[in-house]
Coordinates of C-alpha atoms in Angstrom, one line a residue:
R208 CA 12.3 33.2 -12.9
E209 CA 13.7 30.5 -10.0
T210 CA 12.3 27.0 -10.8
W211 CA 11.1 24.1 -8.7
A212 CA 14.5 22.9 -7.0
G213 CA 13.1 19.3 -7.5
K214 CA 11.0 17.4 -9.6
Y215 CA 8.6 15.9 -6.9
E216 CA 7.8 19.1 -5.6
F217 CA 5.7 20.2 -7.9
L218 CA 3.6 17.8 -8.1
L219 CA 3.2 16.2 -4.2
S220 CA 2.7 21.3 -4.4
C221 CA -0.2 20.0 -7.7
L222 CA -1.2 17.3 -5.6
G223 CA -1.8 18.7 -1.3
Y224 CA -3.7 21.9 -3.5
C225 CA -6.2 19.5 -5.2
V226 CA -6.7 16.8 -2.7
G227 CA -8.7 18.2 0.6
L228 CA -12.6 18.5 0.9
G229 CA -14.5 17.6 -2.4
N230 CA -12.3 14.5 -1.6
V231 CA -12.6 13.4 1.6
W232 CA -16.0 15.1 2.2
R233 CA -18.0 16.3 -0.9
F234 CA -17.0 12.3 -3.1
P235 CA -18.4 10.2 -0.7
Y236 CA -21.7 12.5 -0.1
L237 CA -22.1 12.9 -4.1
C238 CA -21.4 9.3 -4.3
Y239 CA -24.8 8.4 -1.5
R240 CA -27.2 10.4 -3.9
N241 CA -26.3 9.0 -6.4
G242 CA -27.0 5.8 -6.0
G243 CA -23.2 4.3 -5.1
G244 CA -20.2 2.8 -6.8
I245 CA -22.3 3.6 -10.0
F246 CA -21.6 7.3 -9.8
L247 CA -17.7 6.9 -10.9
I248 CA -18.7 5.8 -14.9
P249 CA -19.9 9.4 -15.1
Y250 CA -17.5 11.1 -12.4
F251 CA -14.3 9.3 -14.5
I252 CA -15.9 10.3 -18.7
M253 CA -16.0 13.2 -16.8
L254 CA -12.2 13.6 -16.0
L255 CA -11.7 12.9 -19.5
V256 CA -13.8 14.9 -20.8
T257 CA -13.3 17.8 -19.6
G258 CA -10.6 17.5 -16.8
L259 CA -7.3 16.1 -18.2
P260 CA -8.0 18.9 -20.9
L261 CA -8.8 21.9 -19.0
F262 CA -6.1 20.6 -16.9
L263 CA -3.6 20.1 -18.8
M264 CA -4.7 24.1 -20.5
E265 CA -3.4 25.4 -17.7
L266 CA -0.7 24.0 -16.6
S267 CA 0.9 24.8 -19.5
L268 CA -0.2 28.7 -19.7
G269 CA 1.9 28.8 -16.3
Q270 CA 4.7 26.9 -17.5
Y271 CA 5.4 28.3 -21.3
G272 CA 4.0 32.1 -19.9
A273 CA 6.3 31.1 -17.4
A274 CA 3.9 34.2 -15.7
G275 CA 1.2 34.5 -13.2
P276 CA -3.0 34.2 -13.8
I277 CA -3.0 38.5 -14.2
T278 CA -0.2 38.7 -16.0
V279 CA 0.1 35.5 -18.2
W280 CA -2.6 37.1 -20.5
K281 CA -0.2 38.9 -22.6
C282 CA -0.6 36.7 -24.7
C283 CA -4.3 37.9 -25.0
P284 CA -5.0 41.1 -23.9
L285 CA -9.0 39.6 -24.5
L286 CA -8.8 37.4 -21.9
K287 CA -7.4 39.9 -19.2
G288 CA -10.4 39.6 -16.6
V289 CA -9.8 35.9 -16.5
G290 CA -6.9 36.3 -14.9
V291 CA -8.3 39.1 -12.6
A292 CA -11.4 36.7 -12.1
M293 CA -9.2 34.2 -10.5
L294 CA -8.1 36.1 -8.2
I295 CA -10.6 37.2 -6.9
V296 CA -12.3 34.1 -6.5
S297 CA -9.1 32.6 -5.0
S298 CA -9.5 35.1 -2.7
L299 CA -13.0 34.8 -1.5
V300 CA -12.3 31.5 -1.4
S301 CA -9.7 31.5 0.5
L302 CA -11.7 33.5 3.2
Y303 CA -13.8 30.5 3.7
Y304 CA -11.5 28.1 3.7
N305 CA -9.6 28.7 6.7
V306 CA -12.3 29.3 8.5
I307 CA -13.0 25.4 7.8
I308 CA -9.2 24.7 8.7
A309 CA -9.5 26.4 12.0
W310 CA -12.5 25.0 12.7
A311 CA -10.0 21.6 12.3
F312 CA -7.5 23.2 14.5
Y313 CA -10.5 24.0 17.3
Y314 CA -11.8 19.8 17.0
L315 CA -8.5 18.5 17.2
G316 CA -8.1 21.1 20.4
S317 CA -10.9 19.5 21.9
S318 CA -10.4 15.7 21.3
F319 CA -7.5 15.9 23.8
Q320 CA -9.6 16.9 26.7
S321 CA -11.6 14.0 28.8
P322 CA -14.3 13.6 28.5
L323 CA -14.6 15.1 25.4
P324 CA -16.7 17.9 24.9
W325 CA -19.0 15.7 22.9
S326 CA -20.1 13.0 24.7
C327 CA -22.3 11.6 26.9
D328 CA -19.8 11.8 30.0
A329 CA -19.2 16.1 29.5
P330 CA -20.4 17.9 32.8
R331 CA -22.6 20.1 30.5
N332 CA -24.4 17.5 29.0
A333 CA -24.3 14.6 31.8
D334 CA -28.2 15.8 32.5
L335 CA -29.6 16.0 29.2
C336 CA -27.8 13.8 27.7
Q337 CA -28.8 9.3 26.3
V338 CA -26.7 6.5 24.8
G339 CA -28.7 5.5 21.8
G340 CA -29.5 1.8 22.5
P341 CA -33.1 -0.7 22.3
Q342 CA -33.8 0.9 25.6
A343 CA -32.9 4.6 24.3
G344 CA -34.2 4.1 20.4
S345 CA -37.7 5.6 21.3
V346 CA -36.8 8.6 23.6
A347 CA -33.9 9.4 22.0
G348 CA -35.2 9.7 18.5
S349 CA -32.3 7.2 16.6
G350 CA -33.0 3.3 16.2
P351 CA -32.2 0.1 17.9
G352 CA -28.8 -0.6 17.8
V353 CA -27.3 3.3 16.8
G354 CA -25.2 3.5 20.2
C355 CA -24.7 6.8 19.5
C356 CA -24.9 10.3 21.7
W357 CA -27.8 12.1 21.8
A358 CA -29.0 15.4 23.1
R359 CA -32.4 16.6 24.3
H360 CA -31.2 20.3 22.6
H361 CA -34.7 22.5 23.9
M362 CA -36.3 20.3 26.9
R363 CA -39.1 22.7 26.3
T364 CA -39.9 21.6 22.5
G365 CA -38.6 18.2 23.1
E366 CA -36.3 18.9 20.0
V367 CA -33.8 16.2 20.3
V368 CA -30.0 16.6 18.4
S369 CA -27.2 15.2 18.6
V370 CA -24.3 15.6 21.1
G371 CA -21.3 16.8 17.8
R372 CA -24.3 19.0 17.0
S373 CA -24.6 21.2 20.3
F374 CA -21.9 20.9 20.7
A375 CA -20.7 22.8 17.0
C376 CA -24.2 25.1 17.7
S377 CA -23.0 26.4 21.4
R378 CA -20.0 28.0 19.5
R379 CA -22.2 29.7 17.5
G380 CA -23.2 33.5 19.3
G381 CA -25.5 34.3 17.1
S382 CA -28.4 33.4 15.2
G383 CA -27.8 34.1 11.7
L384 CA -25.7 37.4 9.3
G385 CA -28.2 39.7 11.1
D386 CA -27.3 38.0 14.1
P387 CA -24.0 37.4 14.6
G388 CA -22.7 37.7 17.9
P389 CA -20.0 38.4 19.9
V390 CA -16.6 36.7 19.1
Q391 CA -16.1 33.4 19.8
W392 CA -12.5 34.3 21.3
P393 CA -11.8 29.9 21.0
L394 CA -12.3 29.8 17.5
A395 CA -11.0 33.4 16.0
L396 CA -7.4 32.1 17.7
C397 CA -8.1 29.1 15.9
L398 CA -8.4 30.6 12.4
L399 CA -5.2 33.4 13.2
A400 CA -3.0 30.4 13.9
A401 CA -4.4 29.4 10.0
W402 CA -3.6 32.7 8.8
I403 CA 0.1 32.7 10.1
L404 CA 0.8 28.7 9.5
I405 CA 0.0 30.2 6.0
F406 CA 1.9 32.6 6.0
L407 CA 5.1 30.7 8.4
C408 CA 5.0 28.2 5.0
M409 CA 4.6 31.1 1.8
L410 CA 7.6 33.0 3.6
K411 CA 10.7 32.0 1.2
G412 CA 7.7 31.1 -1.9
I413 CA 7.8 27.9 -3.6
R414 CA 11.6 27.6 -1.5
S415 CA 10.1 27.4 1.2
S416 CA 6.0 25.7 1.1
G417 CA 8.4 22.7 -1.6
K418 CA 9.8 21.4 1.1
V419 CA 6.4 21.7 3.5
V420 CA 4.4 19.5 0.6
Y421 CA 6.7 16.9 1.8
F422 CA 4.5 16.2 4.8
T423 CA 1.0 18.8 3.5
A424 CA 0.7 16.2 0.9
T425 CA 1.6 12.5 1.9
F426 CA 0.0 13.3 5.8
P427 CA -3.7 13.2 4.8
Y428 CA -2.8 9.9 2.8
L429 CA -1.8 8.0 6.3
V430 CA -4.8 9.8 7.6
I431 CA -7.5 8.1 5.0
L432 CA -5.2 4.8 5.7
I433 CA -5.9 5.2 9.1
L434 CA -9.3 5.6 9.5
I435 CA -10.2 3.1 6.3
I436 CA -8.3 -0.1 8.9
R437 CA -10.1 1.4 11.3
G438 CA -13.7 1.3 9.0
A439 CA -13.0 -2.1 8.7
T440 CA -12.5 -3.1 12.2
L441 CA -16.8 -1.7 13.0
D442 CA -19.8 -3.8 12.4
G443 CA -21.1 -3.7 9.9
S444 CA -18.6 -2.5 7.4
L445 CA -19.3 -4.7 4.3
N446 CA -22.5 -2.9 4.4
G447 CA -20.8 0.3 2.8
V448 CA -18.7 -1.0 1.1
R449 CA -21.7 -3.5 -1.3
F450 CA -23.3 0.2 -1.6
Y451 CA -19.7 1.6 -2.8
L452 CA -19.5 -0.7 -5.5
S453 CA -23.4 -0.7 -6.3
S454 CA -24.6 -0.4 -9.5
N455 CA -27.7 0.9 -10.4
W456 CA -27.7 1.6 -13.5
G457 CA -30.8 3.6 -13.9
R458 CA -29.3 6.3 -12.1
L459 CA -26.8 7.3 -15.4
Q460 CA -29.8 7.7 -17.3
S461 CA -31.3 11.4 -14.7
A462 CA -28.6 14.3 -16.3
Q463 CA -28.4 15.3 -12.6
V464 CA -25.2 12.6 -12.2
W465 CA -24.1 13.3 -15.0
S466 CA -24.1 17.1 -13.4
D467 CA -23.3 16.1 -10.5
A468 CA -19.8 14.5 -11.9
A469 CA -18.7 17.1 -13.6
S470 CA -18.9 20.2 -11.0
Q471 CA -17.1 17.7 -9.0
I472 CA -13.9 17.2 -11.0
F473 CA -13.8 21.0 -11.9
Y474 CA -13.8 21.5 -7.0
S475 CA -12.0 18.9 -6.8
L476 CA -9.4 19.6 -9.7
G477 CA -9.5 23.4 -8.9
I478 CA -9.8 24.7 -12.5
G479 CA -10.2 28.7 -12.5
F480 CA -8.6 28.9 -9.3
G481 CA -5.1 30.7 -10.8
G482 CA -3.4 27.9 -8.1
L483 CA -2.5 25.6 -11.0
L484 CA -1.4 28.1 -12.6
S485 CA 0.8 30.0 -11.1
M486 CA 2.6 27.0 -9.1
A487 CA 3.9 25.4 -12.9
S488 CA 5.5 29.2 -14.4
Y489 CA 8.0 27.2 -12.0
N490 CA 9.0 24.8 -14.1
K491 CA 12.0 24.3 -16.7
F492 CA 10.0 25.0 -20.0
D493 CA 11.0 21.8 -21.1
N494 CA 9.4 19.9 -18.6
N495 CA 7.0 17.8 -19.2
V496 CA 3.6 19.1 -18.8
I497 CA 1.5 16.2 -20.7
R498 CA 2.7 14.1 -17.0
D499 CA 2.5 16.2 -14.7
T500 CA -0.9 16.4 -15.7
L501 CA -1.9 12.8 -16.0
V502 CA -0.2 11.8 -12.7
I503 CA -1.8 15.0 -10.6
A504 CA -5.3 14.6 -12.1
I505 CA -5.6 10.5 -11.2
G506 CA -3.8 10.4 -9.0
N507 CA -6.4 13.0 -7.6
C508 CA -9.4 11.0 -8.8
C509 CA -7.6 7.7 -7.0
T510 CA -7.6 9.6 -3.8
S511 CA -11.2 10.7 -4.2
F512 CA -11.7 7.0 -4.8
L513 CA -9.9 5.6 -2.1
A514 CA -12.0 8.1 0.4
G515 CA -14.6 6.5 -0.5
F516 CA -13.9 3.1 1.4
A517 CA -12.9 5.5 4.6
I518 CA -15.8 6.4 5.0
F519 CA -18.3 4.3 3.8

């Protein structure tokens, strides 16, 4: 079985596999819901108690078995169904995760338009949009000085929604699963582009993906750094940081906080999906798997902590 061309390719591949929406999107939300920075205590405890052992186990199975998530269970045929379940779960996750990537492509393309389609200056919003502020606060439903754009989406009911939400809803053709509506071709093309990009990255297996990760695994850190610098220049940025690092010790008595911490560790590290096992199967037999476990898992959690500053 072929092996990684360089020692950093595996580390960057696993780090890129782990770092994603769970770090930038879900972790800050859980911090906000569970009392701010105090959530970091159960989060890192769950990392030590559950995350690191399971992470090490999955990497070890792949590295010493030199096989994928299905064939590796020849060592214990009774657990072969675990590998099948990993494959099914990964397949289902890839379906919806690529839809999110398609949304990102669509918004990336739309961001080059002038004016922005989710701003009050856009032609479709000009007649129904007001900028929230001291005068518009009572009309638009926002507090004084909010400074964001709002649109009256339904004039007869007086419902007020953000322009961004109105723009997103306009991309949906139907009302739900029972009424999907017509195909939204811009989004469909973005989804096709996402799958084509993945195909090209995986065209030659680890020979091609191992080179791509030098960009894909490091670029998110540049984006997070830019967001932190931009956020630090905004008014009230210190208030967000204070809340993020606040300590409401009473929250530690809530079972929900510990449950959220455990679920976030599993979700963020990507344990049980088979991806870690597959990538580790291309390691050399004598690779230091304990070192890799510590570097990847701790690096992933530190990324979540850093992303919290960007969001708050």
